[in-house]
Structure formats: C-alpha cells, structure tokens
Amino acid sequence: MVCMENIKRLCYDNKIILAPMVRINTLPMRLLALDYGADIVYTEELIDHRLIRCYRKVNETLESVDFIDKSDATVVFRTCSREKHNVVLQIGTSDPERAAKAAQVVEQDVAGIDINMGCPKDFSLKGGMGAALLFHPDKACAILSAVVSAVKIPVTCKIRVLQDIDDTVALCKKLAATGVAAICVHGRTINERPMHSNRNHFIKAISEALDIPVIANGGSKEIKVFEDIIKFKNITGCSSVMIARTAEKNCSIFKRDGKLELFTVIRDYLRHAVDYDNVAPNTKYCIQNMLQNIQETEQGKLFLESTSLQQICDLWELGDYCRQKQKKMNYLRFEERDVVYNDQKRIKLNSADEEESNYGNSLKCMYIRSLYPRPEDLPKTKLLNWAKKHNKPLPKYHTEQFEKLFKSTVTFDNQKYSSSFWEKNKRWAEQGSAIVCLHFLKVYDIDYMKMNGILG
C-alpha cells in the first residue's frame, strides 16, 4: 500500500534538493547527495512511454528495486530502501493518460512524482514535452491533474520562466490549482542558458503569489559554498532550493560543514557505483563532469582511456573493492538463477545440465554486460570476427526457453558449444554460448573467466 507515510515524510519547506540532470542522477549520484546532506533527490527525466513498458523486479543481489524495459531488458530505473522516502521521479510526458500510468508504475517505490515542464532541449520540445508545455497551459494542467488524481504521493512540476513576469505568475497560479504539492522554478527562459543571469526576482514574485511551496533553481553561478545556498534562498524568497550544476561538479556542496576535496568525492561516488553495479559508461560520464579540466592531467588521461568500472576504480585505489564486490555479485547471480519456480515447485535447472557440463563443449558461465563496454568486445562479435579471420563458416545459434529463462547453443566449425547457465533473455544466452566457444578456441582462458566472475 502506498503511503500516507510518504506524504508525511516528503515536505518541500526548507529543503535542499538535488535537481534532475540527464545521465547524472542515477542511483549512485542520488545516494551520494543524500550522504552529503541533501534532503530530497530527483531522478533524471524518464520518458512516460518507457516507464509504462517496464516491469518491476526486486533485485536480491543488489538489494535494489529495478524497473526493467520489457523490450530490451535494460534497467530504466533502479532504486533502494535508502532513498525511498527522499527520491522524486521526474517524468517526461505530453499526455495526461500516459503520465498517470507511468506514475502508477513507480508509485510504491518513490516519495514523489515530478512532471518536467522546463527542459529546453529539442528532443523534449519536438515531442511536446518539457518546456513545450509552458506554451500549452491547459494541457500542462490536464497532465498535472491526471497524475495528482492517479497517485497517493506528492506531485510537483519543474518549469522555466516566461519572458514576462506577470505571465509567469499567472501560469504558476494555474498550475498550483491542479493540486500539486510544490512548483520548482528555474529562473531562465527557454532560450536562456547558464551564461545568462538567473531571474531571481521572477522566483520571488512567484513565491509571494502562491500558497504552496516554491523551489528556486538556476542559481549555480552564485553557489560556490553551502552558505551561498542560504543566500540564494533568501534572495528568491522561496521555500526550498534545488541545485544542479554545482552539485554535478562537486556533490559535497550539500555538506553544511564545507565541501570535500574532489578526489574524495569521486571515491565516495565510485563506492556507490560499485555497490549498485552502475554501468561503466554512465559512471564515466558522471566522473568526467566532476573532473572538468583535471582530465588533462596524467590520471585524467588514463581515466579517459578506461572502458570498465574495474579500470576506473583502479585509478582511484578502489580496484580491490570493485573486484571483491563484483565477484560476490556474480556468485549471487549464479545462485539466484540456479533455481526457478514452476507451479510452485522448485526445479533445479542446472541439475539436468550437470552431466552435459562434465563432458563435451559446455561450461557454466554467465554473460556480464559491463565486461564488454565496446561493441567489438562482445563475445558474439569477437567470435564472428575470429571465424572470418580463419575462413570458417559463420556461427549459428539455437536458443531454448524455460519459463522466463533462456539457454543457447552455438554451432561452429561442426562443433556445438553451450553454457549451462540460464540467462534472463535470448541475446544474453547467445553471448554466453559464444563465451564458451571462445574459451575452447583459447581466446578466453579459465583464469580470465574466474577473475571476472563469469565462470560458475
């Protein structure tokens, strides 16, 4: 049941909030912000279409809740108990019905829902989302009303200001009448960028005109230390402050007793990235935004060459921590999928494979996507290229399915190769059989497979 408790916990008065930032606000960054003192953390914008086609899965290995896209098995949103009463999920939408459905998908696992009405990027504008809604106030109000009616947790919206201050105040009054818990105002217009001054007097006028909390955003140019957050709040007369770019560069801006040295922040961030198996490209992107000009140093250049979470951690003396965590996670994943349930009876899938794995070209190994950051590194691609190089017939894959699990066999050079490990989708199963084949071709050795935790 959702949660009068969440409503009691989530208050928008006198809060310091991590703003939604695309590709930045995945779980590790949100947890880091909470560690350092943020009161509320917003997710990156997630599009309604994609949320609607997700299914919810409790990830026992990571102790997280994952929302997984049914079409490609990717994790769209990952959360955990640590942030449940502090996280607000931001939805990109242009349709009331879709917005309501998307909010209901995640309602039980978040503290609030936000509708993005401020993104000025072409992707959002062309889809009628983000700041495009500012120019269609009736549609914007319909979306907010639909979501407010559909869920039992607080709903907010994040906007940009219009050119005219009176028009902006009038718009905010209409939006507030839908029943939203708060409105966040970025003090720039759709065409203005960080080099332009934030229109703090617009936010102040809105704060004075509304009876609900107003969250001020856009002050990162003015915010260098924690005390500047309080100054920004006083200047705008707002209820709370939302911080984006300053937090992106150094998340310890939320610490009341002063910011930390950047490499300490990176190490703290990396621990969360390892703990929650954050994909290497996203982890790297977040750290790049922290490093900025430091990328020109020797360590920065080595970082730019890195392609895996393990390599990134090695640069910040967290290599052993990463290896131990990943090995434990992979072991737990093996254990989790050794048993599936069918008609409420336990069936040992691998017991039927034990005899097969004791002879012939079969191993129990798991495909771990994060080990192959580049397309050319993928086992199927590597096997295909090996076949071409040695003038061999191209590999052929046959996949069988049991319940929601898959196992694949690849036929290559008149031999069959398979992994006795059942994967959660067909493509991963094919990659697993390619790994086995590459092992017997002596492209991968046993030590490599054990070190990376892919061999059971």
Short mmCIF file of C-alpha atoms in Angstrom, two decimals:
data_model
loop_
_atom_site.label_atom_id
_atom_site.label_comp_id
_atom_site.label_asym_id
_atom_site.label_seq_id
_atom_site.Cartn_x
_atom_site.Cartn_y
_atom_site.Cartn_z
CA MET A 1 0.00 0.00 0.00
CA VAL A 2 1.26 3.40 -0.79
CA CYS A 3 1.83 5.57 1.53
CA MET A 4 0.35 8.20 3.62
CA GLU A 5 3.71 7.75 5.32
CA ASN A 6 5.48 9.11 2.24
CA ILE A 7 3.23 12.17 2.19
CA LYS A 8 4.07 12.87 5.80
CA ARG A 9 7.78 12.46 5.17
CA LEU A 10 8.12 14.48 1.96
CA CYS A 11 7.89 18.18 2.74
CA TYR A 12 9.03 20.95 0.41
CA ASP A 13 9.67 23.61 3.05
CA ASN A 14 13.26 24.47 3.98
CA LYS A 15 14.76 21.68 1.87
CA ILE A 16 17.92 21.46 -0.19
CA ILE A 17 17.32 19.36 -3.25
CA LEU A 18 19.40 17.63 -5.93
CA ALA A 19 17.98 18.75 -9.28
CA PRO A 20 17.14 16.30 -12.08
CA MET A 21 20.04 16.04 -14.54
CA VAL A 22 20.07 13.76 -17.56
CA ARG A 23 22.57 10.87 -17.23
CA ILE A 24 23.80 12.29 -13.90
CA ASN A 25 21.01 11.44 -11.48
CA THR A 26 21.23 7.69 -11.48
CA LEU A 27 21.21 5.88 -8.13
CA PRO A 28 24.90 6.37 -7.17
CA MET A 29 24.70 10.16 -7.50
CA ARG A 30 21.40 10.35 -5.66
CA LEU A 31 22.79 8.31 -2.76
CA LEU A 32 25.93 10.45 -2.69
CA ALA A 33 23.83 13.61 -2.43
CA LEU A 34 21.87 12.11 0.47
CA ASP A 35 25.13 11.10 2.17
CA TYR A 36 26.33 14.68 1.98
CA GLY A 37 23.15 16.26 3.31
CA ALA A 38 20.61 16.73 0.51
CA ASP A 39 17.05 16.42 1.79
CA ILE A 40 15.38 15.37 -1.47
CA VAL A 41 16.88 13.91 -4.65
CA TYR A 42 15.24 13.94 -8.07
CA THR A 43 15.89 11.32 -10.72
CA GLU A 44 16.91 12.15 -14.24
CA GLU A 45 13.96 12.64 -16.59
CA LEU A 46 12.38 9.30 -17.56
CA ILE A 47 10.00 9.23 -20.53
CA ASP A 48 6.45 8.03 -19.90
CA HIS A 49 6.42 5.55 -22.83
CA ARG A 50 9.43 3.74 -21.44
CA LEU A 51 8.22 3.62 -17.86
CA ILE A 52 4.89 2.17 -18.95
CA ARG A 53 6.57 -0.78 -20.65
CA CYS A 54 8.70 -1.58 -17.61
CA TYR A 55 8.17 -4.38 -15.15
CA ARG A 56 9.20 -4.19 -11.51
CA LYS A 57 11.78 -6.64 -10.16
CA VAL A 58 13.25 -6.98 -6.70
CA ASN A 59 16.97 -7.42 -7.27
CA GLU A 60 18.05 -9.60 -4.35
CA THR A 61 21.69 -9.50 -5.41
CA LEU A 62 21.93 -5.70 -5.17
CA GLU A 63 19.14 -5.26 -2.61
CA SER A 64 17.51 -2.85 -5.02
CA VAL A 65 14.26 -2.49 -6.91
CA ASP A 66 14.72 -2.40 -10.68
CA PHE A 67 12.30 -1.27 -13.36
CA ILE A 68 13.26 -3.17 -16.48
CA ASP A 69 12.25 -2.38 -20.06
CA LYS A 70 10.40 -5.39 -21.43
CA SER A 71 11.60 -4.65 -24.96
CA ASP A 72 15.36 -4.74 -24.39
CA ALA A 73 15.85 -5.91 -20.75
CA THR A 74 17.70 -2.72 -19.79
CA VAL A 75 17.30 -1.20 -16.33
CA VAL A 76 15.41 2.07 -16.80
CA PHE A 77 15.21 2.98 -13.12
CA ARG A 78 16.98 1.50 -10.10
CA THR A 79 16.21 2.49 -6.53
CA CYS A 80 16.73 1.15 -3.00
CA SER A 81 15.35 1.44 0.51
CA ARG A 82 17.95 4.07 1.47
CA GLU A 83 16.31 6.70 -0.74
CA LYS A 84 12.67 5.57 -0.72
CA HIS A 85 11.42 8.48 1.39
CA ASN A 86 13.62 11.06 -0.36
CA VAL A 87 13.51 10.32 -4.08
CA VAL A 88 11.24 12.08 -6.56
CA LEU A 89 10.94 10.54 -10.01
CA GLN A 90 10.72 13.03 -12.87
CA ILE A 91 8.58 12.08 -15.86
CA GLY A 92 8.85 13.47 -19.38
CA THR A 93 5.39 13.46 -20.92
CA SER A 94 2.97 15.21 -23.25
CA ASP A 95 -0.15 13.21 -22.45
CA PRO A 96 -2.29 13.07 -19.26
CA GLU A 97 -3.22 9.39 -19.55
CA ARG A 98 0.35 8.23 -20.21
CA ALA A 99 1.68 10.42 -17.42
CA ALA A 100 -0.77 8.91 -14.93
CA LYS A 101 0.05 5.34 -15.99
CA ALA A 102 3.79 5.99 -15.76
CA ALA A 103 3.42 7.47 -12.28
CA GLN A 104 1.44 4.46 -11.10
CA VAL A 105 4.20 2.09 -12.30
CA VAL A 106 6.67 3.50 -9.76
CA GLU A 107 4.34 4.92 -7.11
CA GLN A 108 5.08 2.37 -4.40
CA ASP A 109 8.86 2.86 -4.60
CA VAL A 110 9.29 6.64 -4.67
CA ALA A 111 8.36 9.55 -2.40
CA GLY A 112 7.03 11.82 -5.13
CA ILE A 113 6.46 12.41 -8.84
CA ASP A 114 7.63 15.43 -10.83
CA ILE A 115 6.46 16.47 -14.30
CA ASN A 116 9.19 18.04 -16.40
CA MET A 117 7.95 21.32 -17.85
CA GLY A 118 11.31 23.05 -18.11
CA CYS A 119 13.64 21.07 -20.40
CA PRO A 120 14.57 23.27 -23.40
CA LYS A 121 16.24 20.54 -25.48
CA ASP A 122 14.98 19.75 -28.98
CA PHE A 123 14.17 16.17 -28.06
CA SER A 124 11.67 17.32 -25.44
CA LEU A 125 10.28 20.23 -27.43
CA LYS A 126 9.63 18.20 -30.58
CA GLY A 127 7.81 15.58 -28.51
CA GLY A 128 5.62 18.22 -26.89
CA MET A 129 7.32 17.60 -23.55
CA GLY A 130 9.43 19.70 -21.20
CA ALA A 131 9.31 23.45 -21.81
CA ALA A 132 6.89 22.96 -24.72
CA LEU A 133 4.16 22.54 -22.10
CA LEU A 134 4.70 26.12 -20.90
CA PHE A 135 3.02 27.32 -24.08
CA HIS A 136 0.10 24.91 -23.70
CA PRO A 137 -1.06 25.63 -20.14
CA ASP A 138 -4.36 23.75 -20.49
CA LYS A 139 -2.52 20.57 -21.47
CA ALA A 140 0.03 21.13 -18.69
CA CYS A 141 -2.77 21.46 -16.15
CA ALA A 142 -4.54 18.38 -17.52
CA ILE A 143 -1.35 16.34 -17.10
CA LEU A 144 -0.83 17.51 -13.52
CA SER A 145 -4.48 16.93 -12.60
CA ALA A 146 -4.36 13.41 -14.03
CA VAL A 147 -1.24 12.49 -12.09
CA VAL A 148 -2.46 14.07 -8.85
CA SER A 149 -5.66 12.01 -9.15
CA ALA A 150 -3.83 8.80 -10.08
CA VAL A 151 -1.33 8.57 -7.20
CA LYS A 152 -1.31 8.98 -3.43
CA ILE A 153 2.12 10.57 -3.23
CA PRO A 154 3.01 14.26 -3.75
CA VAL A 155 3.24 15.60 -7.31
CA THR A 156 5.36 18.57 -8.37
CA CYS A 157 6.33 20.24 -11.63
CA LYS A 158 9.52 21.96 -12.71
CA ILE A 159 9.21 24.94 -15.06
CA ARG A 160 11.19 27.74 -16.66
CA VAL A 161 10.05 31.34 -16.54
CA LEU A 162 8.33 33.11 -19.43
CA GLN A 163 9.56 36.40 -20.83
CA ASP A 164 7.02 38.41 -18.85
CA ILE A 165 6.91 38.23 -15.06
CA ASP A 166 3.12 38.67 -14.83
CA ASP A 167 2.54 35.92 -17.39
CA THR A 168 4.82 33.64 -15.39
CA VAL A 169 2.98 34.30 -12.14
CA ALA A 170 -0.37 33.70 -13.85
CA LEU A 171 0.86 30.39 -15.28
CA CYS A 172 2.11 29.26 -11.87
CA LYS A 173 -1.26 30.06 -10.29
CA LYS A 174 -2.98 27.83 -12.87
CA LEU A 175 -0.51 25.01 -12.26
CA ALA A 176 -0.85 25.33 -8.48
CA ALA A 177 -4.64 24.98 -8.75
CA THR A 178 -4.24 21.39 -10.01
CA GLY A 179 -3.29 20.21 -6.53
CA VAL A 180 0.47 19.92 -6.91
CA ALA A 181 2.49 19.92 -3.70
CA ALA A 182 5.12 22.38 -4.95
CA ILE A 183 6.41 24.13 -8.05
CA CYS A 184 10.10 24.35 -8.91
CA VAL A 185 11.08 27.42 -10.93
CA HIS A 186 14.27 27.68 -12.98
CA GLY A 187 14.82 31.41 -13.33
CA ARG A 188 15.71 31.43 -17.04
CA THR A 189 13.57 31.36 -20.16
CA ILE A 190 13.53 28.54 -22.68
CA ASN A 191 16.16 30.34 -24.81
CA GLU A 192 18.49 31.35 -21.99
CA ARG A 193 21.49 29.33 -20.86
CA PRO A 194 23.79 29.28 -17.79
CA MET A 195 25.76 32.30 -19.01
CA HIS A 196 22.60 34.39 -18.67
CA SER A 197 21.62 35.79 -15.29
CA ASN A 198 19.03 33.89 -13.34
CA ARG A 199 15.84 35.92 -12.97
CA ASN A 200 15.69 35.71 -9.20
CA HIS A 201 13.07 38.45 -8.98
CA PHE A 202 10.70 36.28 -11.03
CA ILE A 203 11.05 33.48 -8.48
CA LYS A 204 10.48 35.93 -5.63
CA ALA A 205 7.28 37.21 -7.26
CA ILE A 206 6.03 33.63 -7.71
CA SER A 207 6.90 32.76 -4.11
CA GLU A 208 4.87 35.72 -2.86
CA ALA A 209 1.91 34.90 -5.11
CA LEU A 210 1.47 31.19 -4.31
CA ASP A 211 0.22 29.42 -1.21
CA ILE A 212 2.21 26.24 -1.97
CA PRO A 213 5.99 25.85 -1.61
CA VAL A 214 8.14 27.28 -4.42
CA ILE A 215 11.54 25.70 -5.09
CA ALA A 216 14.18 28.02 -6.55
CA ASN A 217 16.51 26.69 -9.24
CA GLY A 218 19.11 28.16 -11.56
CA GLY A 219 21.47 29.72 -9.04
CA SER A 220 24.54 27.55 -9.57
CA LYS A 221 26.61 30.51 -10.84
CA GLU A 222 26.07 32.13 -7.45
CA ILE A 223 26.52 28.99 -5.33
CA LYS A 224 30.14 28.12 -4.51
CA VAL A 225 29.85 27.13 -0.84
CA PHE A 226 26.99 25.97 1.35
CA GLU A 227 26.33 29.45 2.75
CA ASP A 228 25.54 30.62 -0.80
CA ILE A 229 22.57 28.24 -0.85
CA ILE A 230 21.04 30.13 2.06
CA LYS A 231 21.74 33.47 0.36
CA PHE A 232 20.04 32.26 -2.82
CA LYS A 233 17.03 31.12 -0.79
CA ASN A 234 16.74 34.50 0.91
CA ILE A 235 17.11 36.45 -2.34
CA THR A 236 14.38 34.48 -4.07
CA GLY A 237 12.11 34.30 -1.03
CA CYS A 238 11.46 30.67 -1.90
CA SER A 239 10.61 27.71 0.32
CA SER A 240 13.49 25.48 -0.80
CA VAL A 241 16.49 25.43 -3.14
CA MET A 242 17.25 22.98 -5.93
CA ILE A 243 20.86 22.63 -7.12
CA ALA A 244 22.06 21.21 -10.43
CA ARG A 245 25.41 22.16 -11.97
CA THR A 246 27.20 22.98 -8.74
CA ALA A 247 26.25 19.56 -7.35
CA GLU A 248 27.21 17.88 -10.63
CA LYS A 249 30.75 19.26 -10.26
CA ASN A 250 31.12 18.56 -6.55
CA CYS A 251 28.23 16.89 -4.78
CA SER A 252 29.63 17.75 -1.35
CA ILE A 253 28.15 21.26 -1.81
CA PHE A 254 25.32 19.80 0.30
CA LYS A 255 27.61 19.42 3.33
CA ARG A 256 26.84 22.02 5.97
CA ASP A 257 30.44 21.96 7.24
CA GLY A 258 32.12 22.59 3.89
CA LYS A 259 32.96 20.88 0.61
CA LEU A 260 35.31 17.92 0.34
CA GLU A 261 38.34 17.54 -1.89
CA LEU A 262 37.22 16.37 -5.33
CA PHE A 263 39.07 13.02 -5.38
CA THR A 264 37.40 12.11 -2.07
CA VAL A 265 34.03 12.84 -3.68
CA ILE A 266 34.92 10.67 -6.68
CA ARG A 267 35.92 7.77 -4.44
CA ASP A 268 32.69 8.09 -2.44
CA TYR A 269 30.73 8.14 -5.69
CA LEU A 270 32.57 5.09 -7.04
CA ARG A 271 31.70 3.03 -3.98
CA HIS A 272 28.02 3.58 -4.68
CA ALA A 273 28.57 2.85 -8.38
CA VAL A 274 30.22 -0.48 -7.48
CA ASP A 275 27.66 -1.36 -4.81
CA TYR A 276 24.78 -0.92 -7.26
CA ASP A 277 26.51 -2.26 -10.36
CA ASN A 278 26.22 1.02 -12.24
CA VAL A 279 27.16 0.65 -15.89
CA ALA A 280 30.65 1.86 -16.78
CA PRO A 281 29.63 4.42 -19.46
CA ASN A 282 27.29 6.21 -17.05
CA THR A 283 29.84 6.09 -14.23
CA LYS A 284 32.49 7.51 -16.53
CA TYR A 285 30.19 10.27 -17.75
CA CYS A 286 29.44 11.40 -14.19
CA ILE A 287 33.11 11.46 -13.22
CA GLN A 288 34.03 13.36 -16.38
CA ASN A 289 31.63 16.09 -15.32
CA MET A 290 33.35 16.22 -11.94
CA LEU A 291 36.89 16.30 -13.33
CA GLN A 292 36.44 19.05 -15.93
CA ASN A 293 39.93 20.47 -16.62
CA ILE A 294 41.61 17.82 -14.46
CA GLN A 295 41.11 15.48 -17.40
CA GLU A 296 44.29 17.00 -18.84
CA THR A 297 46.41 15.51 -16.04
CA GLU A 298 48.12 12.11 -16.34
CA GLN A 299 45.47 10.47 -14.16
CA GLY A 300 42.77 12.24 -16.15
CA LYS A 301 44.12 10.90 -19.43
CA LEU A 302 44.29 7.36 -18.06
CA PHE A 303 40.70 7.80 -16.91
CA LEU A 304 39.61 8.83 -20.41
CA GLU A 305 41.14 5.62 -21.78
CA SER A 306 39.27 3.44 -19.28
CA THR A 307 36.38 1.29 -20.54
CA SER A 308 35.25 -0.71 -17.50
CA LEU A 309 34.18 0.01 -13.95
CA GLN A 310 37.14 -2.05 -12.77
CA GLN A 311 39.63 0.12 -14.69
CA ILE A 312 38.05 3.30 -13.34
CA CYS A 313 38.22 2.00 -9.77
CA ASP A 314 41.88 1.03 -10.19
CA LEU A 315 42.71 4.69 -10.85
CA TRP A 316 41.23 5.73 -7.50
CA GLU A 317 42.69 2.87 -5.43
CA LEU A 318 39.36 1.05 -5.26
CA GLY A 319 40.33 -1.82 -7.56
CA ASP A 320 40.28 -4.49 -4.85
CA TYR A 321 36.95 -3.20 -3.54
CA CYS A 322 35.47 -3.42 -7.02
CA ARG A 323 36.84 -6.91 -7.70
CA GLN A 324 35.56 -8.31 -4.41
CA LYS A 325 32.10 -6.75 -4.85
CA GLN A 326 31.72 -7.88 -8.46
CA LYS A 327 32.83 -11.41 -7.64
CA LYS A 328 30.30 -11.59 -4.82
CA MET A 329 27.53 -10.17 -7.03
CA ASN A 330 28.26 -12.64 -9.80
CA TYR A 331 28.23 -15.55 -7.36
CA LEU A 332 24.85 -14.40 -6.02
CA ARG A 333 23.51 -14.09 -9.56
CA PHE A 334 24.52 -17.68 -10.25
CA GLU A 335 22.79 -18.82 -7.08
CA GLU A 336 19.67 -16.80 -7.82
CA ARG A 337 19.18 -18.32 -11.26
CA ASP A 338 20.13 -21.88 -10.36
CA VAL A 339 16.59 -22.31 -9.13
CA VAL A 340 13.34 -21.18 -10.77
CA TYR A 341 9.81 -21.77 -9.72
CA ASN A 342 7.28 -23.62 -11.86
CA ASP A 343 3.80 -24.35 -10.46
CA GLN A 344 5.18 -23.51 -7.01
CA LYS A 345 7.64 -26.42 -7.18
CA ARG A 346 11.40 -25.92 -7.01
CA ILE A 347 13.15 -27.09 -10.15
CA LYS A 348 16.92 -27.23 -10.31
CA LEU A 349 17.54 -26.12 -13.87
CA ASN A 350 21.21 -26.87 -13.75
CA SER A 351 20.83 -30.38 -12.34
CA ALA A 352 19.75 -31.55 -15.77
CA ASP A 353 22.85 -29.93 -17.20
CA GLU A 354 25.43 -31.36 -14.83
CA GLU A 355 26.08 -34.47 -16.86
CA GLU A 356 26.35 -32.41 -20.03
CA SER A 357 28.77 -29.99 -18.40
CA ASN A 358 31.08 -32.82 -17.35
CA TYR A 359 31.98 -33.64 -20.92
CA GLY A 360 31.97 -32.01 -24.34
CA ASN A 361 31.94 -28.30 -25.08
CA SER A 362 29.87 -27.00 -22.18
CA LEU A 363 30.64 -24.76 -19.23
CA LYS A 364 28.53 -22.98 -16.66
CA CYS A 365 29.30 -19.34 -17.35
CA MET A 366 27.35 -16.09 -17.23
CA TYR A 367 27.33 -13.15 -19.62
CA ILE A 368 28.07 -9.89 -17.76
CA ARG A 369 27.36 -6.91 -19.98
CA SER A 370 29.62 -4.49 -18.09
CA LEU A 371 32.73 -6.52 -19.04
CA TYR A 372 32.25 -5.65 -22.70
CA PRO A 373 31.96 -1.84 -22.95
CA ARG A 374 32.68 -1.61 -26.70
CA PRO A 375 30.62 -3.31 -29.44
CA GLU A 376 33.75 -5.03 -30.79
CA ASP A 377 34.36 -6.59 -27.36
CA LEU A 378 31.08 -8.51 -27.29
CA PRO A 379 31.64 -12.29 -27.33
CA LYS A 380 29.38 -12.84 -30.36
CA THR A 381 31.21 -10.12 -32.30
CA LYS A 382 34.60 -11.49 -31.27
CA LEU A 383 33.59 -14.99 -32.37
CA LEU A 384 32.25 -13.71 -35.68
CA ASN A 385 35.48 -11.85 -36.39
CA TRP A 386 37.54 -14.92 -35.42
CA ALA A 387 35.55 -17.01 -37.90
CA LYS A 388 36.13 -14.52 -40.71
CA LYS A 389 39.82 -14.24 -39.93
CA HIS A 390 40.27 -18.03 -40.06
CA ASN A 391 37.96 -18.59 -43.04
CA LYS A 392 35.49 -20.64 -41.02
CA PRO A 393 31.71 -20.92 -41.53
CA LEU A 394 29.83 -18.32 -39.55
CA PRO A 395 28.46 -19.40 -36.13
CA LYS A 396 24.80 -20.39 -35.83
CA TYR A 397 22.78 -20.05 -32.63
CA HIS A 398 19.90 -22.14 -31.31
CA THR A 399 18.11 -20.99 -28.15
CA GLU A 400 15.69 -22.84 -25.89
CA GLN A 401 13.39 -21.23 -23.36
CA PHE A 402 12.13 -22.39 -19.97
CA GLU A 403 9.64 -20.11 -18.25
CA LYS A 404 11.37 -16.69 -18.49
CA LEU A 405 14.91 -18.05 -18.82
CA PHE A 406 16.97 -18.88 -21.89
CA LYS A 407 19.89 -21.15 -22.80
CA SER A 408 21.67 -21.09 -26.14
CA THR A 409 23.90 -23.44 -28.14
CA VAL A 410 26.20 -22.17 -30.86
CA THR A 411 27.29 -24.45 -33.70
CA PHE A 412 30.71 -23.51 -35.01
CA ASP A 413 33.08 -25.48 -37.24
CA ASN A 414 30.94 -28.63 -36.82
CA GLN A 415 31.07 -28.42 -33.02
CA LYS A 416 28.40 -27.38 -30.53
CA TYR A 417 29.14 -25.10 -27.58
CA SER A 418 26.79 -24.10 -24.78
CA SER A 419 26.64 -22.61 -21.32
CA SER A 420 24.57 -24.50 -18.76
CA PHE A 421 23.72 -21.17 -17.13
CA TRP A 422 20.20 -19.93 -17.90
CA GLU A 423 20.07 -16.24 -18.82
CA LYS A 424 17.16 -13.84 -18.50
CA ASN A 425 16.96 -13.02 -22.21
CA LYS A 426 17.79 -14.63 -25.53
CA ARG A 427 20.58 -12.24 -26.51
CA TRP A 428 22.45 -12.80 -23.26
CA ALA A 429 22.10 -16.56 -23.68
CA GLU A 430 23.68 -16.34 -27.14
CA GLN A 431 26.53 -14.26 -25.72
CA GLY A 432 27.04 -16.93 -23.05
CA SER A 433 27.39 -19.71 -25.61
CA ALA A 434 29.84 -17.54 -27.57
CA ILE A 435 31.95 -17.17 -24.40
CA VAL A 436 32.14 -20.96 -24.09
CA CYS A 437 33.14 -21.30 -27.72
CA LEU A 438 35.83 -18.63 -27.36
CA HIS A 439 37.19 -20.48 -24.33
CA PHE A 440 37.57 -23.74 -26.30
CA LEU A 441 39.18 -21.75 -29.13
CA LYS A 442 41.66 -20.49 -26.48
CA VAL A 443 40.62 -16.85 -26.94
CA TYR A 444 39.42 -16.72 -23.31
CA ASP A 445 41.23 -18.73 -20.66
CA ILE A 446 39.95 -20.12 -17.38
CA ASP A 447 41.87 -17.57 -15.30
CA TYR A 448 40.24 -14.70 -17.22
CA MET A 449 36.80 -16.19 -16.68
CA LYS A 450 37.31 -16.87 -12.97
CA MET A 451 38.86 -13.48 -12.33
CA ASN A 452 35.83 -11.72 -13.83
CA GLY A 453 33.35 -13.95 -12.03
CA ILE A 454 31.70 -15.29 -15.20
CA LEU A 455 32.54 -18.95 -14.55
CA GLY A 456 30.41 -20.89 -12.07
#
